[in-house]
């Protein structure tokens, strides 16, 4: 019996004599894999693995609270003539009343804390279910074969996942780690340490967990996955599809979604702590869901670095808010901040730029007098330690030491030491702020370029070129490869409109305006003779000023590079929680109940927010890429294991992942040497002579070139087709017919076409 499921059917082979049919288990919704004989578990031919799960319980210590004075704690004068027994009785009664009173206080405080954490857990589970469902609806991932799942991880996602695959398929965990630290497949013929280059610690950790999980389940005899035969229809051959945590791709994605579920729990706690009310946590989480498509893309692209890194930024910002609020920093807080910094930086090469904006905002808050220089120095020390640890764990990745972030840490630290000695002014003056700000900017840029020059590092030179392209229209090949992609363009004009429709932007603008108004008044008072005392009495919330400045920094980043709105939108949701803050709107809460105001705002937000959620829930798709599947299957069968391939960056990631053939270029574009290699590979889409392109490819050791005709003719926007990009880089050949067009008609005599389908053409490079 065959059960249709959105274009795919799963059935079992005929049962062998004496073999009993196994129950497939509970069925998911939408008719997928129903609980009926139409979908049977594979027997015989399917490799059986083991499944299981476990939980972990930790003992909770007795709750404790601070002492509180009250009537029960007051001393009662007793005459000495009452004797010691009477004295003991009275003391015992006083102790009993005190304990009862304290117990009630502790239970009350403890119940509030646990209610907050229970609501946070609920928010996390809700987000985990949401993104899991969206991913399944979009890809129909549970019904895909292993090859299809690998193809679903396009571009750099496939590159990152390939290292997870290498480690889990190696004879041992350490053999796998050694293989990725001495990799010859990614940039043939170079041997590179991918742990140093590609921020692969998430894959190393997940691979170790997967190996431990399958080993324990195998030892216990518990199956970890169930495999089925999927009839794909349309004359396509059936494939095997496995589901369960024993399937590597399913395990990999499941852990990412769990981490991002935990992120939502952190957002609830963050909003609650910042606003001082659980209503603030509710506002943060609700705004995140109502603007979900603007906040994250983890449900569409799980393996990207931000999926692993961003949850730890939320934790880091929460810890930083706590540190800014408390009068005296304890060592534990600094250690926690340092650890969260490490977990944020290790998975993502872009984390350093976010932390740069953070310490710049902190420096501005310190200049204005909202935090003292000693506290800022301790925070900077924690950042320096975390940067040093990441530098060591990344095997001396030079981009960390030559970053603007590292330079800024050093410069601000020196300003805090030298400024009081050089600028001997007891009272904060505007000219002091200007001098310190200019010293930071000039010192950071100068020190960054000096360290890059001394160490000979040019890997991040393209970042400066991207910024130049935004302001003065600078163009070169590498810059256009970035700016022609939609995610690196300016923010869409529709984005602020979408923020406004959900009322996120109007609410945050009100909050931001109140903070700035009170901060300006505070600054004006601090510049007066008696201002310091009045400022402390009226507005002394440096953490709120910091969040406002951080919002400005994120706004600038998002406007310049659309991809970075993934920082702006969640921060807008956090800032929206401050609508519940008594420090900002206490005067309003005397006139209207906070709950009434919050639920009225949320009701208005829900008009557009619910429509946004419904739009996401209505997305139904099924991944299929038959031309690429044909290409990969042909490569596996018709080429040697050591055959070297070149081509478009997204395709090369898939070739490496699914065929394990050496490649010469890949999508991780942050290395100067790799950018030079990619320019050589993409010369096939230029107007250069065929013999020149062939010679350059042979110098890289390429045996096969995968030509994609769509890259030859596609044009995302004016000036962004590959021949047009090459016209900027190679104006001497402008006006000639692109080489890719000539190759699609007749590849001889310089190349030989050995495979061709609707999307791809494989050109063999004959030896001269």
XYZ file of C-alpha atoms in Angstrom:
768
model
C 0.000 0.000 0.000
C 1.305 3.460 -0.881
C 0.469 6.558 1.112
C 0.779 9.894 -0.734
C 2.521 12.681 1.149
C 2.874 15.987 -0.691
C 4.230 14.388 -3.824
C 6.191 11.641 -2.060
C 5.130 8.165 -1.071
C 6.760 5.884 1.441
C 6.310 2.143 1.248
C 8.104 -0.973 2.355
C 9.480 -3.857 0.347
C 7.574 -7.167 0.419
C 7.868 -8.978 3.731
C 10.061 -12.019 3.850
C 8.544 -15.378 4.837
C 8.066 -15.505 8.584
C 8.857 -11.809 9.017
C 6.470 -9.767 11.122
C 5.376 -6.301 10.182
C 6.601 -3.600 12.563
C 4.500 -0.720 13.710
C 5.720 2.603 12.371
C 4.633 4.500 15.456
C 2.651 7.655 15.823
C 2.000 9.751 12.759
C 2.642 13.455 12.341
C 0.053 15.917 11.119
C -0.967 16.852 7.544
C -1.215 13.225 6.535
C 2.513 12.626 6.563
C 3.528 9.099 7.428
C 0.060 8.100 8.734
C -0.444 5.371 11.267
C -1.504 2.790 8.703
C -0.070 -0.237 6.903
C 0.650 2.013 3.948
C 4.018 3.013 5.341
C 6.163 0.174 6.605
C 9.538 0.072 8.270
C 12.347 -1.234 6.119
C 13.588 -4.667 6.995
C 16.587 -6.530 5.787
C 17.992 -3.922 3.402
C 17.778 -0.974 5.796
C 20.614 -0.455 8.177
C 19.216 -0.382 11.673
C 20.549 2.044 14.237
C 19.427 2.751 17.714
C 17.236 5.322 19.305
C 16.820 6.602 22.787
C 16.778 9.628 24.947
C 17.483 10.657 28.418
C 16.968 13.417 30.837
C 19.028 15.000 33.489
C 17.871 16.036 36.905
C 19.846 18.247 39.182
C 19.303 18.677 42.865
C 18.179 22.146 43.839
C 19.599 23.662 46.983
C 17.446 25.275 49.627
C 16.314 28.763 48.589
C 17.824 31.526 50.569
C 16.955 35.161 51.014
C 18.470 38.177 52.628
C 17.635 38.964 56.225
C 14.778 41.350 56.890
C 14.103 43.286 60.016
C 10.592 43.344 61.351
C 8.505 43.018 64.489
C 9.375 39.376 64.820
C 13.041 40.236 65.050
C 12.754 42.876 67.731
C 14.240 42.260 71.161
C 11.855 41.938 74.137
C 13.354 43.077 77.454
C 13.052 40.351 80.038
C 13.688 40.683 83.781
C 16.424 38.461 85.050
C 14.120 37.125 87.782
C 12.145 35.098 85.188
C 14.878 32.493 85.175
C 16.732 30.676 82.411
C 13.863 28.301 81.428
C 11.479 31.175 80.832
C 14.194 32.952 78.899
C 14.712 29.911 76.680
C 10.965 29.603 76.051
C 10.663 33.227 74.966
C 13.764 32.961 72.790
C 12.386 29.800 71.150
C 9.063 31.530 70.459
C 10.862 34.499 68.939
C 12.970 32.175 66.798
C 9.843 30.308 65.613
C 8.071 33.551 64.641
C 11.204 34.783 62.902
C 11.588 31.542 60.898
C 7.899 31.543 59.920
C 8.159 35.152 58.825
C 11.360 34.524 56.885
C 9.956 31.364 55.322
C 6.961 33.258 54.010
C 9.244 35.915 52.550
C 11.516 33.329 50.939
C 8.634 31.339 49.469
C 7.080 34.506 48.066
C 10.327 35.657 46.460
C 11.148 32.160 45.285
C 7.735 31.679 43.683
C 8.189 34.874 41.670
C 11.566 33.696 40.406
C 10.284 30.271 39.482
C 7.240 31.725 37.745
C 9.583 33.840 35.622
C 11.672 30.811 34.729
C 8.606 28.696 33.943
C 7.323 31.389 31.590
C 10.789 31.585 30.026
C 10.821 27.819 29.463
C 7.365 28.032 27.884
C 8.575 30.776 25.511
C 11.606 28.668 24.581
C 9.546 25.550 23.869
C 7.106 27.618 21.815
C 9.900 29.032 19.658
C 11.513 25.615 19.251
C 8.203 24.175 18.010
C 7.682 27.165 15.715
C 11.023 27.044 13.897
C 10.985 23.239 13.715
C 7.569 23.295 12.053
C 8.563 26.056 9.627
C 11.690 24.169 8.571
C 9.783 20.946 8.015
C 7.000 22.727 6.120
C 9.481 24.450 3.843
C 11.732 21.468 3.028
C 9.650 18.399 3.942
C 12.961 17.431 5.512
C 11.700 14.244 7.146
C 10.974 12.701 3.726
C 14.273 13.601 2.041
C 17.053 11.169 1.278
C 20.533 11.665 2.699
C 21.748 13.209 -0.571
C 18.750 15.551 -0.766
C 19.311 16.688 2.810
C 22.913 17.473 2.013
C 21.895 19.400 -1.108
C 19.401 21.365 1.025
C 22.409 22.799 2.893
C 23.403 25.180 0.107
C 26.430 27.483 -0.164
C 28.478 27.873 3.029
C 25.939 25.808 4.988
C 27.033 22.747 3.049
C 30.683 23.600 3.620
C 30.233 23.768 7.390
C 28.144 20.597 7.523
C 30.778 18.698 5.520
C 33.207 18.927 8.452
C 30.588 17.547 10.827
C 30.156 14.670 8.379
C 33.914 14.044 8.187
C 34.236 13.781 11.980
C 31.280 11.431 12.509
C 32.374 9.136 9.649
C 36.016 8.974 10.760
C 37.264 5.821 12.554
C 37.442 7.832 15.773
C 36.593 11.323 16.966
C 40.228 12.410 17.150
C 40.928 10.997 13.687
C 38.110 13.185 12.408
C 39.420 16.271 14.207
C 42.890 15.565 12.811
C 41.408 15.279 9.323
C 39.788 18.721 9.439
C 42.941 20.236 10.959
C 44.987 18.887 8.038
C 42.484 19.314 5.229
C 43.503 18.827 1.584
C 40.027 18.768 0.061
C 38.880 22.346 0.608
C 41.602 24.390 -1.120
C 43.493 21.851 -3.185
C 46.487 21.442 -3.234
C 46.926 23.434 -0.019
C 46.752 21.757 3.378
C 44.818 24.029 5.745
C 43.661 23.954 9.347
C 39.934 24.485 8.931
C 39.482 24.979 12.687
C 41.658 28.059 12.346
C 39.960 29.380 9.224
C 36.256 28.539 9.396
C 34.974 28.817 13.005
C 34.116 25.114 13.121
C 33.940 24.508 16.863
C 30.138 24.026 16.688
C 30.641 21.138 14.258
C 33.345 19.613 16.468
C 31.115 19.769 19.552
C 28.038 18.450 17.745
C 30.039 15.621 16.169
C 31.330 14.566 19.597
C 27.776 14.617 20.980
C 26.496 12.602 18.028
C 29.197 9.962 18.401
C 28.569 9.691 22.148
C 24.806 9.529 21.649
C 24.919 6.756 19.036
C 27.556 4.825 20.995
C 25.488 4.872 24.199
C 22.282 3.974 22.405
C 23.998 1.125 20.563
C 25.352 -0.169 23.867
C 21.872 -0.024 25.428
C 20.304 -1.621 22.360
C 17.950 1.303 21.712
C 17.227 2.211 18.048
C 18.051 5.800 17.081
C 16.439 6.044 13.658
C 13.868 4.443 11.425
C 14.371 4.155 7.672
C 11.743 4.065 4.954
C 11.529 3.737 1.196
C 10.252 6.951 -0.390
C 8.560 6.782 -3.782
C 9.194 10.213 -5.281
C 6.932 9.841 -8.325
C 7.494 11.525 -11.697
C 9.481 8.545 -12.933
C 12.177 9.061 -10.289
C 13.848 6.169 -8.526
C 12.857 5.465 -4.900
C 15.226 6.644 -2.185
C 15.820 5.702 1.430
C 14.758 8.261 4.017
C 15.625 7.935 7.706
C 14.299 9.941 10.617
C 15.287 10.113 14.240
C 18.286 11.530 16.052
C 20.418 8.717 14.689
C 20.290 10.417 11.288
C 23.237 12.870 11.187
C 21.423 15.723 9.422
C 18.377 15.416 11.680
C 20.579 15.410 14.797
C 22.530 18.431 13.538
C 19.410 20.486 12.827
C 17.648 19.402 16.026
C 20.471 20.695 18.242
C 20.472 24.050 16.420
C 16.732 24.442 16.923
C 17.018 23.517 20.611
C 19.703 26.174 21.057
C 17.501 28.785 19.420
C 14.591 27.705 21.581
C 16.804 28.391 24.585
C 17.549 31.788 23.038
C 13.882 32.728 23.303
C 13.913 31.781 26.999
C 16.846 34.143 27.421
C 14.940 36.881 25.597
C 12.057 36.550 28.067
C 14.428 36.780 31.045
C 16.295 39.640 29.363
C 13.121 41.671 28.771
C 11.901 40.931 32.295
C 15.143 42.007 33.938
C 15.647 45.123 31.819
C 12.106 46.407 32.349
C 11.686 45.158 35.917
C 8.446 43.379 35.036
C 7.409 40.038 33.574
C 5.167 42.063 31.298
C 8.371 43.343 29.709
C 9.454 39.781 28.998
C 6.047 39.119 27.449
C 6.370 42.198 25.230
C 9.860 41.140 24.077
C 8.810 37.608 23.153
C 5.565 38.712 21.501
C 7.335 41.353 19.407
C 9.890 38.729 18.343
C 7.159 36.378 17.130
C 5.184 39.135 15.409
C 8.342 40.211 13.534
C 9.836 36.738 13.258
C 10.853 36.973 9.611
C 12.843 40.137 10.370
C 14.428 38.754 13.553
C 15.977 35.476 12.443
C 16.502 33.126 9.519
C 17.477 30.043 11.505
C 14.353 28.220 10.259
C 15.551 28.554 6.657
C 19.338 28.307 7.065
C 20.162 26.341 10.250
C 23.916 25.708 9.709
C 24.886 29.374 9.321
C 27.279 30.679 11.978
C 24.769 33.116 13.445
C 22.500 30.202 14.410
C 25.156 28.995 16.860
C 26.540 32.361 17.891
C 23.649 34.788 18.356
C 22.010 33.025 21.364
C 25.213 33.654 23.304
C 25.109 37.347 22.391
C 21.688 37.512 24.049
C 23.184 35.909 27.157
C 26.157 38.268 27.021
C 23.923 41.353 26.770
C 21.847 40.130 29.708
C 24.974 39.679 31.819
C 26.287 43.072 30.742
C 23.002 44.716 31.752
C 23.322 43.112 35.174
C 26.908 44.316 35.535
C 25.958 47.876 34.578
C 23.188 47.923 37.169
C 25.010 46.615 40.209
C 27.234 49.092 42.087
C 30.118 46.675 42.598
C 31.173 44.006 40.100
C 31.873 40.578 41.514
C 34.367 38.173 40.002
C 31.690 35.655 39.066
C 29.919 38.201 36.845
C 33.119 39.004 34.985
C 33.903 35.315 34.480
C 30.388 34.722 33.131
C 30.763 37.716 30.789
C 34.116 36.394 29.576
C 32.722 32.903 28.917
C 29.692 34.258 27.041
C 32.049 36.394 24.920
C 34.057 33.291 24.022
C 30.967 31.300 23.042
C 29.779 34.249 20.949
C 33.084 34.815 19.125
C 34.223 31.237 18.498
C 31.434 30.204 16.092
C 31.232 33.403 14.012
C 33.866 35.519 12.314
C 31.533 38.553 12.304
C 31.122 38.605 16.118
C 34.094 40.943 16.548
C 32.291 43.740 14.676
C 29.258 43.483 16.936
C 31.462 43.592 20.032
C 33.200 46.642 18.570
C 29.889 48.534 18.579
C 29.258 47.307 22.117
C 32.470 48.601 23.646
C 32.096 51.854 21.682
C 28.663 52.325 23.285
C 30.090 51.497 26.713
C 32.869 54.026 26.209
C 30.318 56.691 25.304
C 28.301 55.866 28.435
C 31.488 56.149 30.501
C 32.413 59.488 28.919
C 28.997 60.885 29.849
C 29.553 59.757 33.430
C 26.901 57.043 33.723
C 29.464 54.392 34.661
C 32.809 54.943 36.302
C 36.083 54.202 34.570
C 36.981 51.398 37.008
C 33.891 49.412 36.076
C 34.521 49.931 32.363
C 38.147 48.864 32.780
C 37.049 45.600 34.383
C 34.623 44.968 31.525
C 37.394 45.679 29.002
C 39.683 43.262 30.819
C 37.047 40.549 30.483
C 36.825 41.297 26.751
C 40.609 41.133 26.406
C 40.805 37.782 28.170
C 38.043 36.328 25.990
C 39.736 37.653 22.844
C 43.018 36.054 23.895
C 41.316 32.719 24.627
C 39.625 32.771 21.204
C 42.939 33.617 19.559
C 44.506 30.550 21.196
C 41.569 28.241 20.432
C 41.580 29.450 16.817
C 45.262 28.454 16.530
C 46.483 32.015 16.191
C 43.877 33.376 13.776
C 45.484 36.684 12.877
C 42.179 38.369 11.986
C 41.336 38.513 15.692
C 44.464 40.412 16.688
C 44.322 42.780 13.712
C 40.617 43.576 14.086
C 39.105 46.954 14.903
C 37.695 45.289 18.015
C 41.124 44.382 19.402
C 42.530 47.802 18.538
C 39.583 49.539 20.194
C 40.020 47.548 23.408
C 43.635 48.678 23.699
C 42.918 52.310 22.827
C 39.999 52.712 25.254
C 41.989 51.046 28.017
C 44.844 53.524 27.515
C 42.459 56.504 27.349
C 40.980 55.531 30.713
C 44.481 55.555 32.210
C 45.961 58.615 30.505
C 42.966 60.955 30.238
C 42.807 61.923 33.947
C 46.548 62.657 33.904
C 46.645 64.648 30.673
C 43.226 66.341 30.824
C 43.286 67.498 34.437
C 39.656 68.522 34.778
C 37.674 67.632 37.850
C 34.349 68.425 36.280
C 33.263 66.696 33.076
C 33.361 69.161 30.204
C 32.092 68.795 26.636
C 35.537 69.483 25.194
C 36.894 66.537 27.215
C 34.263 64.267 25.683
C 35.153 65.432 22.176
C 38.881 64.938 22.740
C 38.393 61.443 24.172
C 36.001 60.462 21.372
C 38.364 61.657 18.663
C 41.288 59.943 20.390
C 39.350 56.667 20.383
C 38.417 56.918 16.701
C 41.837 57.979 15.475
C 43.686 55.579 17.755
C 41.547 52.580 16.801
C 41.925 53.078 13.046
C 45.657 53.807 13.325
C 46.424 50.841 15.576
C 44.363 48.485 13.406
C 46.243 49.394 10.240
C 49.609 49.291 12.014
C 49.013 45.780 13.343
C 47.734 44.613 9.939
C 50.825 46.051 8.251
C 53.278 44.595 10.773
C 51.680 41.133 10.712
C 51.080 41.237 6.949
C 47.358 40.501 7.245
C 45.006 41.547 4.440
C 42.155 39.084 5.002
C 39.717 41.763 6.185
C 40.669 44.379 3.570
C 37.421 43.684 1.716
C 35.418 45.011 4.690
C 36.872 48.481 4.251
C 36.158 48.250 0.512
C 32.537 47.310 1.192
C 32.147 50.373 3.406
C 33.789 52.533 0.727
C 31.318 51.197 -1.821
C 28.452 52.319 0.420
C 29.683 55.909 0.703
C 31.713 56.717 -2.412
C 30.603 54.044 -4.901
C 33.907 52.146 -4.908
C 33.886 49.040 -7.138
C 36.134 46.075 -7.687
C 35.563 42.360 -8.274
C 35.502 41.294 -4.619
C 33.328 44.206 -3.522
C 30.759 43.561 -6.251
C 30.617 39.875 -5.320
C 29.336 41.054 -1.937
C 27.237 44.106 -2.776
C 25.419 42.416 -5.661
C 24.003 39.920 -3.158
C 20.722 41.150 -1.666
C 21.784 40.525 1.933
C 24.741 42.934 1.566
C 22.700 45.697 -0.054
C 21.213 48.637 1.802
C 18.213 47.946 4.010
C 14.992 47.575 2.046
C 12.588 50.496 2.196
C 9.845 48.036 3.146
C 11.607 46.999 6.350
C 10.749 50.142 8.407
C 7.218 49.905 7.011
C 6.901 46.347 8.334
C 8.238 47.504 11.721
C 5.625 50.256 11.771
C 2.705 47.986 10.880
C 3.401 45.791 13.899
C 3.823 48.958 16.039
C 7.329 47.815 16.974
C 8.983 50.945 15.604
C 6.510 53.467 17.102
C 6.745 51.887 20.570
C 10.548 51.807 20.491
C 10.728 55.386 19.235
C 8.674 56.489 22.245
C 10.947 54.542 24.605
C 14.064 55.845 22.877
C 12.774 59.418 23.001
C 12.096 59.225 26.740
C 15.576 57.813 27.436
C 17.307 60.446 25.314
C 15.250 63.268 26.818
C 16.097 62.240 30.366
C 19.723 61.557 29.462
C 20.109 65.027 27.949
C 18.608 66.624 31.045
C 20.951 64.551 33.169
C 23.950 65.639 31.117
C 22.955 69.283 31.346
C 22.626 68.960 35.116
C 25.990 67.233 35.354
C 27.626 70.178 33.597
C 26.197 72.615 36.127
C 27.674 73.379 39.527
C 25.187 71.228 41.474
C 24.363 68.883 38.666
C 25.998 65.717 39.919
C 23.727 65.410 42.969
C 20.582 66.192 40.988
C 21.497 63.756 38.231
C 21.906 60.928 40.681
C 18.546 61.746 42.201
C 16.664 62.056 38.924
C 18.162 59.682 36.348
C 21.037 57.342 36.997
C 20.377 54.377 34.716
C 23.462 53.900 32.599
C 22.239 50.535 31.321
C 19.272 52.234 29.620
C 21.513 54.822 27.975
C 23.784 51.984 26.841
C 20.867 50.141 25.227
C 19.794 53.327 23.453
C 23.301 53.854 22.053
C 23.520 50.194 21.061
C 20.242 50.630 19.201
C 21.762 53.494 17.220
C 24.811 51.375 16.356
C 22.670 48.430 15.205
C 20.513 50.806 13.151
C 23.539 52.133 11.281
C 24.794 48.599 10.588
C 21.379 47.427 9.387
C 20.888 50.420 7.095
C 24.280 49.857 5.463
C 24.028 46.045 5.218
C 20.561 44.517 5.160
C 21.774 41.200 6.575
C 22.621 42.926 9.851
C 19.001 43.735 10.629
C 19.188 40.351 12.365
C 20.859 42.343 15.176
C 18.603 45.377 14.943
C 15.176 43.719 15.034
C 15.725 41.568 18.157
C 17.209 44.593 19.920
C 14.108 46.574 18.996
C 12.059 43.820 20.666
C 14.176 44.094 23.816
C 13.860 47.887 23.835
C 10.077 47.550 23.495
C 10.029 45.827 26.892
C 10.916 49.184 28.478
C 7.365 50.344 27.884
C 6.759 48.475 31.161
C 9.591 50.226 33.004
C 8.608 52.203 36.085
C 11.842 54.189 35.813
C 10.670 55.582 32.471
C 6.876 55.536 32.683
C 6.147 55.505 36.402
C 4.263 58.795 36.029
C 1.945 57.156 33.498
C 1.319 54.088 35.647
C -0.251 56.334 38.304
C -2.974 57.109 35.789
C -3.367 53.735 34.057
C -2.676 50.196 35.098
C 0.512 48.766 33.461
C -1.340 45.574 32.514
C -4.053 47.549 30.765
C -1.507 49.550 28.775
C 0.597 46.515 27.820
C -2.299 44.332 26.723
C -3.788 47.194 24.721
C -0.467 47.617 22.885
C -0.152 43.875 22.297
C -3.717 43.710 20.981
C -2.926 46.392 18.412
C 0.365 44.663 17.519
C -1.478 41.378 17.002
C -3.475 42.764 14.072
C -0.459 42.726 11.751
C 1.626 40.320 13.829
C -0.860 37.476 13.551
C -0.985 38.021 9.784
C 2.809 37.734 9.655
C 2.702 34.467 11.605
C -0.046 33.105 9.368
C 2.047 33.931 6.314
C 4.898 31.874 7.752
C 2.631 28.977 8.655
C 1.193 28.928 5.124
C 4.598 28.246 3.556
C 4.487 24.705 2.198
C 7.220 23.306 0.028
C 9.363 20.319 -0.716
C 13.041 20.451 -1.519
C 14.055 19.088 -4.898
C 17.058 19.820 -7.099
C 17.165 17.112 -9.758
C 19.815 18.748 -11.992
C 22.262 18.978 -9.090
C 21.390 15.448 -7.963
C 22.208 14.167 -11.463
C 25.488 16.108 -11.388
C 26.578 14.718 -8.025
C 25.644 11.158 -8.919
C 27.590 11.447 -12.173
C 30.660 12.734 -10.312
C 30.528 9.829 -7.857
C 30.369 7.235 -10.633
C 32.492 8.716 -13.429
C 35.399 10.528 -11.774
C 38.349 9.428 -9.672
C 38.355 10.088 -5.944
C 41.251 12.526 -6.367
C 39.736 14.438 -9.307
C 39.894 18.187 -8.635
C 36.865 20.421 -9.310
C 36.304 24.149 -9.734
C 33.152 26.174 -10.290
C 30.646 28.483 -8.623
C 31.106 28.724 -4.856
C 27.680 27.313 -3.817
C 28.090 24.311 -6.119
C 31.601 23.597 -4.859
C 30.280 23.304 -1.289
C 27.824 20.639 -2.448
C 30.497 18.798 -4.446
C 32.791 18.631 -1.429
C 30.017 17.593 0.952
C 28.342 14.884 -1.130
C 31.197 13.502 -3.249
C 34.251 14.260 -1.046
C 36.179 15.347 -4.154
C 38.897 18.021 -3.801
C 37.872 21.556 -4.732
C 39.927 24.715 -5.255
C 37.378 27.339 -4.122
C 34.457 27.535 -1.713
C 31.929 30.029 -0.251
C 33.945 31.132 2.804
C 35.151 34.359 1.217
C 36.955 35.978 4.186
C 40.497 34.898 3.230
C 42.626 36.987 0.860
C 44.186 33.919 -0.782
C 40.784 32.334 -1.330
C 39.464 35.527 -2.918
C 42.367 35.448 -5.392
C 41.617 31.791 -6.228
C 37.926 32.540 -6.707
C 38.745 35.340 -9.134
C 40.735 32.854 -11.240
C 37.893 30.312 -11.155
C 35.261 32.899 -12.073
C 37.318 34.071 -15.048
C 35.279 31.484 -17.008
C 32.488 34.098 -16.880
C 34.766 36.901 -18.081
C 35.570 37.930 -21.650
C 39.145 36.661 -21.500
C 40.524 34.262 -24.151
C 39.865 30.559 -23.492
C 43.543 29.594 -23.585
C 44.392 32.134 -20.860
C 41.609 30.877 -18.590
C 42.643 27.263 -19.180
C 46.251 28.015 -18.271
C 45.253 29.674 -14.989
C 42.968 26.775 -14.071
C 45.674 24.232 -14.773
C 48.025 26.149 -12.490
C 45.511 25.483 -9.698
C 45.491 21.769 -10.587
C 41.857 21.693 -11.773
C 40.701 18.584 -13.684
C 37.015 19.441 -14.144
C 35.177 22.748 -14.347
C 31.439 22.908 -13.582
C 29.914 25.617 -15.782
C 26.509 27.065 -14.870
C 24.874 28.869 -17.751
C 22.513 30.704 -15.386
C 25.469 32.653 -13.941
C 26.360 33.758 -17.440
C 23.022 35.427 -18.107
C 21.380 36.094 -14.709
C 21.281 39.680 -13.542
C 19.984 40.456 -10.050
C 20.272 44.202 -10.658
C 22.026 46.492 -13.159
C 25.763 45.884 -13.290
C 25.580 42.607 -11.373
C 25.775 39.889 -14.014
C 29.103 38.075 -13.977
C 30.261 39.514 -17.366
C 29.381 43.035 -16.114
C 31.329 42.481 -12.887
C 34.300 41.371 -14.964
C 33.981 44.502 -17.114
C 34.869 46.510 -13.978
C 37.848 44.275 -13.217
C 39.019 43.698 -16.807
C 38.051 46.733 -18.933
C 40.548 45.763 -21.665
C 38.271 42.938 -22.878
C 35.009 44.834 -22.523
C 32.671 44.343 -25.483
C 33.799 40.800 -26.343
C 31.505 37.768 -26.113
C 31.685 36.208 -22.620
C 33.685 32.986 -22.514
C 30.854 31.156 -20.743
C 28.599 31.848 -23.738
C 31.188 30.404 -26.117
C 31.694 27.336 -23.900
C 27.960 26.612 -23.812
C 27.976 26.390 -27.601
C 31.268 24.616 -28.266
C 33.876 23.937 -25.600
C 36.613 22.589 -27.895
C 39.535 22.742 -28.401
C 40.526 23.969 -24.922
C 37.887 22.066 -22.929
C 35.916 18.835 -23.414
C 32.254 18.585 -22.375
C 31.785 15.286 -20.493
C 28.429 15.925 -18.788
C 25.490 18.194 -19.490
C 21.978 18.743 -18.193
C 19.548 21.637 -17.920
C 21.634 23.575 -15.364
C 25.184 22.249 -15.396
C 27.897 21.488 -17.909
C 31.060 19.671 -16.783
C 34.150 20.636 -18.771
C 37.185 18.394 -18.592
C 40.500 20.198 -18.875
C 42.782 18.119 -21.116
C 46.464 18.088 -20.327
C 48.669 19.777 -22.897
